[in-house]
Amino acid sequence: MRNKVVAGNWKMNNDINESINLISAIKRDITDSCTNVKVIICPPFTSLDTASTLLKNSNLFLGAQNLHFAESGAYTGEISAEMLKNVGCEYVIIGHSERRTLFNESDELINKKLISALANNLFPIFCIGETLEQREKGITFRVIENQIKLGLKDIDSKEIKNCIIAYEPVWAIGTGKNATPEQAEEVHSFLRATLENLYSKSISDDIIIQYGGSVKPENAKELMQMPNIDGALVGGACLNSDSFIKIIEAANKY
Ligand code: PEP
């Protein structure tokens, strides 16, 4: 039985004061009854330390939005997995489509980042998803399979158990246009079959596969009811505590 996981990707939003306000509101308003869902908050690097302090002794977990695969060294502007652990992160988003498209991150680079996260005991939220053009060409499954195979290269059965997969169709991210529950479910069940082929049935049954792409309070219930959707990676709607909590409540209930 898989529990739901909801993660909020703040992207490049919220300075330190805004971060304090948002986390305080989430902590204040989230109900104690949300016990079936794990909640992860992923602020920008500059707010991680503050967030880490605020999240101590709460049921909320801290994640980062990116890392560099090297342990340390001459990588100006970059942050290592060990640094993220040190500041209190347990999770890290890797391979977000904005990183893939805006920063030219390849599947090979994403694979290195996943390996580094796992080696440093961080749980990666590994994002995959097709563009609109790829969906219209009818190659969604091929694209997804390729991203999974290349991203998970050399990651063994023990390590994959520490990964969360996030299916995020690129055409649905930040566009207000979510995949229908049926479209998402189709890809999630394909992903489970792919993971069964790569690893085993029990691994594929246990792995968390989140959906991401314009998840809002209005569509969360339908998405969360799908048998292979185990939660959400939320962008825009996580910047407001009311809408984020409504999504968490939907994940908790369905
Ligand atoms: C995201 O950035 O991962 C995301 C899903 O964004 P949004 O919810 O705004 O589409």
Coordinates of C-alpha atoms and ligand atoms in Angstrom, one line a residue:
M1 CA 0.0 0.0 0.0
R2 CA 1.5 3.3 -1.1
N3 CA 1.0 6.5 0.9
K4 CA 0.6 9.7 -1.0
V5 CA 3.4 12.3 -1.3
V6 CA 2.8 15.9 -2.1
A7 CA 5.7 18.2 -2.8
G8 CA 5.7 21.9 -3.3
N9 CA 8.2 23.3 -5.8
W10 CA 8.5 27.0 -5.0
K11 CA 10.9 27.6 -8.0
M12 CA 12.6 31.0 -7.8
N13 CA 10.0 32.5 -5.5
N14 CA 9.9 33.8 -1.9
D15 CA 12.6 35.7 -0.1
I16 CA 13.4 34.8 3.5
N17 CA 10.5 36.8 5.1
E18 CA 8.0 35.4 2.5
S19 CA 9.3 31.9 3.2
I20 CA 8.8 32.3 6.9
N21 CA 5.3 33.5 6.3
L22 CA 4.3 30.7 3.9
I23 CA 5.8 27.9 6.0
S24 CA 4.2 29.3 9.2
A25 CA 0.8 29.5 7.5
I26 CA 1.1 25.9 6.2
K27 CA 2.2 24.7 9.7
R28 CA -0.7 26.6 11.3
D29 CA -3.4 25.5 9.0
I30 CA -2.6 21.9 8.0
T31 CA -4.9 19.6 9.9
D32 CA -3.6 16.8 12.1
S33 CA -5.8 14.5 10.2
C34 CA -3.5 14.6 7.2
T35 CA -1.7 11.4 8.3
N36 CA -1.9 9.5 5.0
V37 CA 0.2 12.0 3.1
K38 CA 3.8 13.0 3.3
V39 CA 4.4 16.7 2.6
I40 CA 7.7 18.1 1.2
I41 CA 8.5 21.7 0.8
C42 CA 11.1 22.8 -1.7
P43 CA 12.1 26.4 -1.3
P44 CA 14.9 28.1 -3.2
F45 CA 18.5 27.6 -1.8
T46 CA 18.5 30.9 0.0
S47 CA 15.6 29.9 2.2
L48 CA 16.7 26.4 3.0
D49 CA 18.4 27.2 6.3
T50 CA 15.5 29.2 7.6
A51 CA 13.0 26.6 6.3
S52 CA 15.0 23.8 8.0
T53 CA 14.8 25.6 11.4
L54 CA 11.0 26.2 10.9
L55 CA 10.3 22.6 9.9
K56 CA 12.1 21.0 12.9
N57 CA 9.6 19.0 15.0
S58 CA 6.9 19.2 12.3
N59 CA 5.5 16.6 10.0
L60 CA 6.8 18.5 7.0
F61 CA 9.9 17.5 5.1
L62 CA 12.5 19.7 3.4
G63 CA 13.7 19.4 -0.2
A64 CA 15.9 21.3 -2.6
Q65 CA 15.2 22.0 -6.3
N66 CA 18.5 21.0 -7.8
L67 CA 22.1 19.9 -7.0
H68 CA 25.5 19.5 -8.6
F69 CA 26.7 16.0 -8.9
A70 CA 30.3 16.7 -7.7
E71 CA 31.2 16.4 -4.1
S72 CA 33.0 19.8 -4.0
G73 CA 35.4 21.9 -6.1
A74 CA 35.6 24.6 -8.7
Y75 CA 31.9 24.8 -9.7
T76 CA 31.0 28.4 -9.3
G77 CA 27.4 28.9 -8.3
E78 CA 26.7 25.3 -7.6
I79 CA 25.5 23.4 -4.5
S80 CA 26.4 19.8 -3.7
A81 CA 24.3 17.0 -2.3
E82 CA 26.4 17.0 0.9
M83 CA 25.7 20.7 1.4
L84 CA 22.0 20.0 1.0
K85 CA 22.1 17.3 3.6
N86 CA 24.1 19.6 5.9
V87 CA 21.4 22.3 5.7
G88 CA 18.7 19.8 6.6
C89 CA 17.3 18.6 3.2
E90 CA 16.0 15.1 2.9
Y91 CA 14.7 15.4 -0.7
V92 CA 15.8 16.9 -3.9
I93 CA 14.0 17.6 -7.2
I94 CA 16.1 16.3 -10.1
G95 CA 15.5 16.7 -13.8
H96 CA 12.7 19.2 -13.7
S97 CA 11.6 20.1 -17.2
E98 CA 12.6 23.7 -16.6
R99 CA 16.2 22.5 -15.8
R100 CA 16.1 20.3 -18.9
T101 CA 14.9 23.0 -21.3
L102 CA 16.2 26.3 -19.8
F103 CA 19.5 24.9 -18.6
N104 CA 20.1 22.2 -21.2
E105 CA 20.2 19.3 -18.7
S106 CA 20.6 16.0 -20.5
D107 CA 19.5 12.6 -19.3
E108 CA 23.2 11.8 -18.7
L109 CA 23.6 14.8 -16.4
I110 CA 20.4 14.0 -14.6
N111 CA 21.6 10.4 -14.1
K112 CA 24.8 11.7 -12.5
K113 CA 22.7 14.0 -10.2
L114 CA 20.5 11.1 -9.2
I115 CA 23.5 9.0 -8.3
S116 CA 25.0 11.7 -6.3
A117 CA 21.8 12.4 -4.4
L118 CA 21.4 8.7 -3.5
A119 CA 25.1 8.4 -2.5
N120 CA 24.5 11.2 0.0
N121 CA 21.3 9.7 1.4
L122 CA 19.0 12.3 -0.2
F123 CA 15.7 11.0 -1.7
P124 CA 15.4 12.3 -5.3
I125 CA 12.2 13.4 -6.9
F126 CA 13.1 12.4 -10.4
C127 CA 11.0 14.3 -13.0
I128 CA 10.2 13.1 -16.5
G129 CA 7.6 14.1 -19.1
E130 CA 7.0 14.7 -22.7
T131 CA 6.6 18.0 -24.6
L132 CA 3.4 18.9 -26.5
E133 CA 5.1 18.2 -29.8
Q134 CA 6.1 14.7 -28.6
R135 CA 2.6 14.0 -27.4
E136 CA 1.1 15.1 -30.7
K137 CA 3.6 13.0 -32.6
G138 CA 2.4 10.0 -30.5
I139 CA 5.8 9.3 -29.0
T140 CA 4.9 9.9 -25.4
F141 CA 5.7 6.4 -24.2
R142 CA 8.9 6.2 -26.1
V143 CA 10.1 9.5 -24.6
I144 CA 9.1 8.5 -21.1
E145 CA 10.8 5.1 -21.4
N146 CA 14.0 6.7 -22.7
Q147 CA 14.1 9.3 -19.9
I148 CA 13.5 6.5 -17.3
K149 CA 16.1 4.2 -18.7
L150 CA 18.8 6.8 -19.2
G151 CA 18.1 8.6 -15.9
L152 CA 18.2 5.4 -13.9
K153 CA 21.3 3.9 -15.5
D154 CA 23.4 2.1 -12.9
I155 CA 20.9 2.7 -10.2
D156 CA 20.2 -0.7 -8.6
S157 CA 17.2 -2.2 -6.9
K158 CA 18.2 -1.1 -3.5
E159 CA 18.7 2.5 -4.6
I160 CA 15.6 2.8 -6.7
K161 CA 13.5 2.2 -3.6
N162 CA 14.7 5.6 -2.3
C163 CA 13.5 7.5 -5.5
I164 CA 10.2 9.2 -6.1
I165 CA 9.2 9.5 -9.8
A166 CA 7.3 12.6 -10.9
Y167 CA 5.4 12.4 -14.2
E168 CA 5.2 16.0 -15.4
P169 CA 4.0 16.5 -18.9
V170 CA 5.9 19.6 -20.0
W171 CA 2.8 21.1 -21.8
A172 CA 0.9 21.1 -18.4
I173 CA 3.6 22.8 -16.3
G174 CA 2.7 26.4 -15.4
T175 CA 0.2 26.5 -18.2
G176 CA -3.0 26.0 -16.2
K177 CA -3.7 23.0 -18.5
N178 CA -3.5 19.8 -16.5
A179 CA -3.4 16.3 -18.0
T180 CA -6.8 14.7 -17.6
P181 CA -6.8 12.0 -14.8
E182 CA -7.1 9.4 -17.6
Q183 CA -4.1 10.8 -19.6
A184 CA -2.0 10.9 -16.4
E185 CA -3.1 7.4 -15.3
E186 CA -2.2 6.0 -18.7
V187 CA 1.3 7.2 -18.4
H188 CA 1.6 6.3 -14.7
S189 CA 0.6 2.7 -15.4
F190 CA 3.0 2.6 -18.3
L191 CA 5.7 3.8 -16.0
R192 CA 4.9 1.1 -13.5
A193 CA 5.2 -1.5 -16.2
T194 CA 8.5 -0.1 -17.3
L195 CA 9.8 -0.1 -13.8
E196 CA 8.7 -3.7 -13.4
N197 CA 10.7 -4.6 -16.5
L198 CA 13.8 -2.8 -15.3
Y199 CA 13.6 -3.9 -11.6
S200 CA 10.8 -6.1 -10.3
K201 CA 7.1 -6.3 -9.7
S202 CA 7.5 -5.5 -6.0
I203 CA 9.6 -2.4 -6.7
S204 CA 7.2 -1.2 -9.3
D205 CA 4.2 -1.8 -6.9
D206 CA 5.9 0.2 -4.1
I207 CA 7.5 3.1 -5.9
I208 CA 5.8 6.5 -5.5
I209 CA 4.8 8.1 -8.8
Q210 CA 3.6 11.7 -8.4
Y211 CA 1.7 13.7 -11.1
G212 CA 2.8 17.3 -11.7
G213 CA 1.4 19.9 -14.1
S214 CA -1.1 22.6 -13.0
V215 CA -2.4 20.6 -10.0
K216 CA -4.9 22.8 -8.2
P217 CA -7.6 22.4 -5.5
E218 CA -10.1 22.1 -8.4
N219 CA -8.5 19.1 -10.1
A220 CA -6.7 17.4 -7.2
K221 CA -9.5 15.2 -6.2
E222 CA -10.0 13.5 -9.6
L223 CA -6.2 13.1 -10.1
M224 CA -5.6 11.7 -6.6
Q225 CA -8.3 9.1 -7.1
M226 CA -6.5 7.4 -9.9
P227 CA -5.0 4.1 -8.8
N228 CA -1.4 4.7 -10.0
I229 CA -1.2 8.4 -9.0
D230 CA 0.5 8.6 -5.6
G231 CA 0.5 12.3 -5.0
A232 CA 1.5 15.5 -6.7
L233 CA 4.4 17.8 -7.4
V234 CA 2.9 21.2 -7.2
G235 CA 4.3 24.5 -8.6
G236 CA 2.1 27.6 -8.8
A237 CA -0.6 26.4 -6.3
C238 CA 2.0 25.7 -3.6
L239 CA 2.8 29.4 -3.2
N240 CA -0.5 29.9 -1.4
S241 CA -1.0 28.0 1.8
D242 CA -4.8 27.6 1.3
S243 CA -4.5 26.1 -2.2
F244 CA -1.5 23.9 -1.2
I245 CA -3.4 22.6 1.9
K246 CA -6.5 21.8 -0.2
I247 CA -4.3 19.7 -2.5
I248 CA -2.7 18.0 0.5
E249 CA -6.2 17.3 1.9
A250 CA -7.3 15.8 -1.4
A251 CA -4.2 13.5 -1.5
N252 CA -4.9 12.5 2.1
K253 CA -8.5 11.5 1.4
Y254 CA -8.2 9.7 -1.9
Ligands
PEP1 C1 6.2 22.1 -11.4 O1 6.9 23.1 -11.6 O2 6.7 21.1 -11.1 C2 4.8 22.3 -11.7 C3 4.1 21.2 -11.7 O3 4.3 23.5 -11.8 P1 2.7 24.0 -11.9 O4 2.0 23.2 -10.8 O5 2.7 25.4 -11.7 O6 2.3 23.5 -13.3

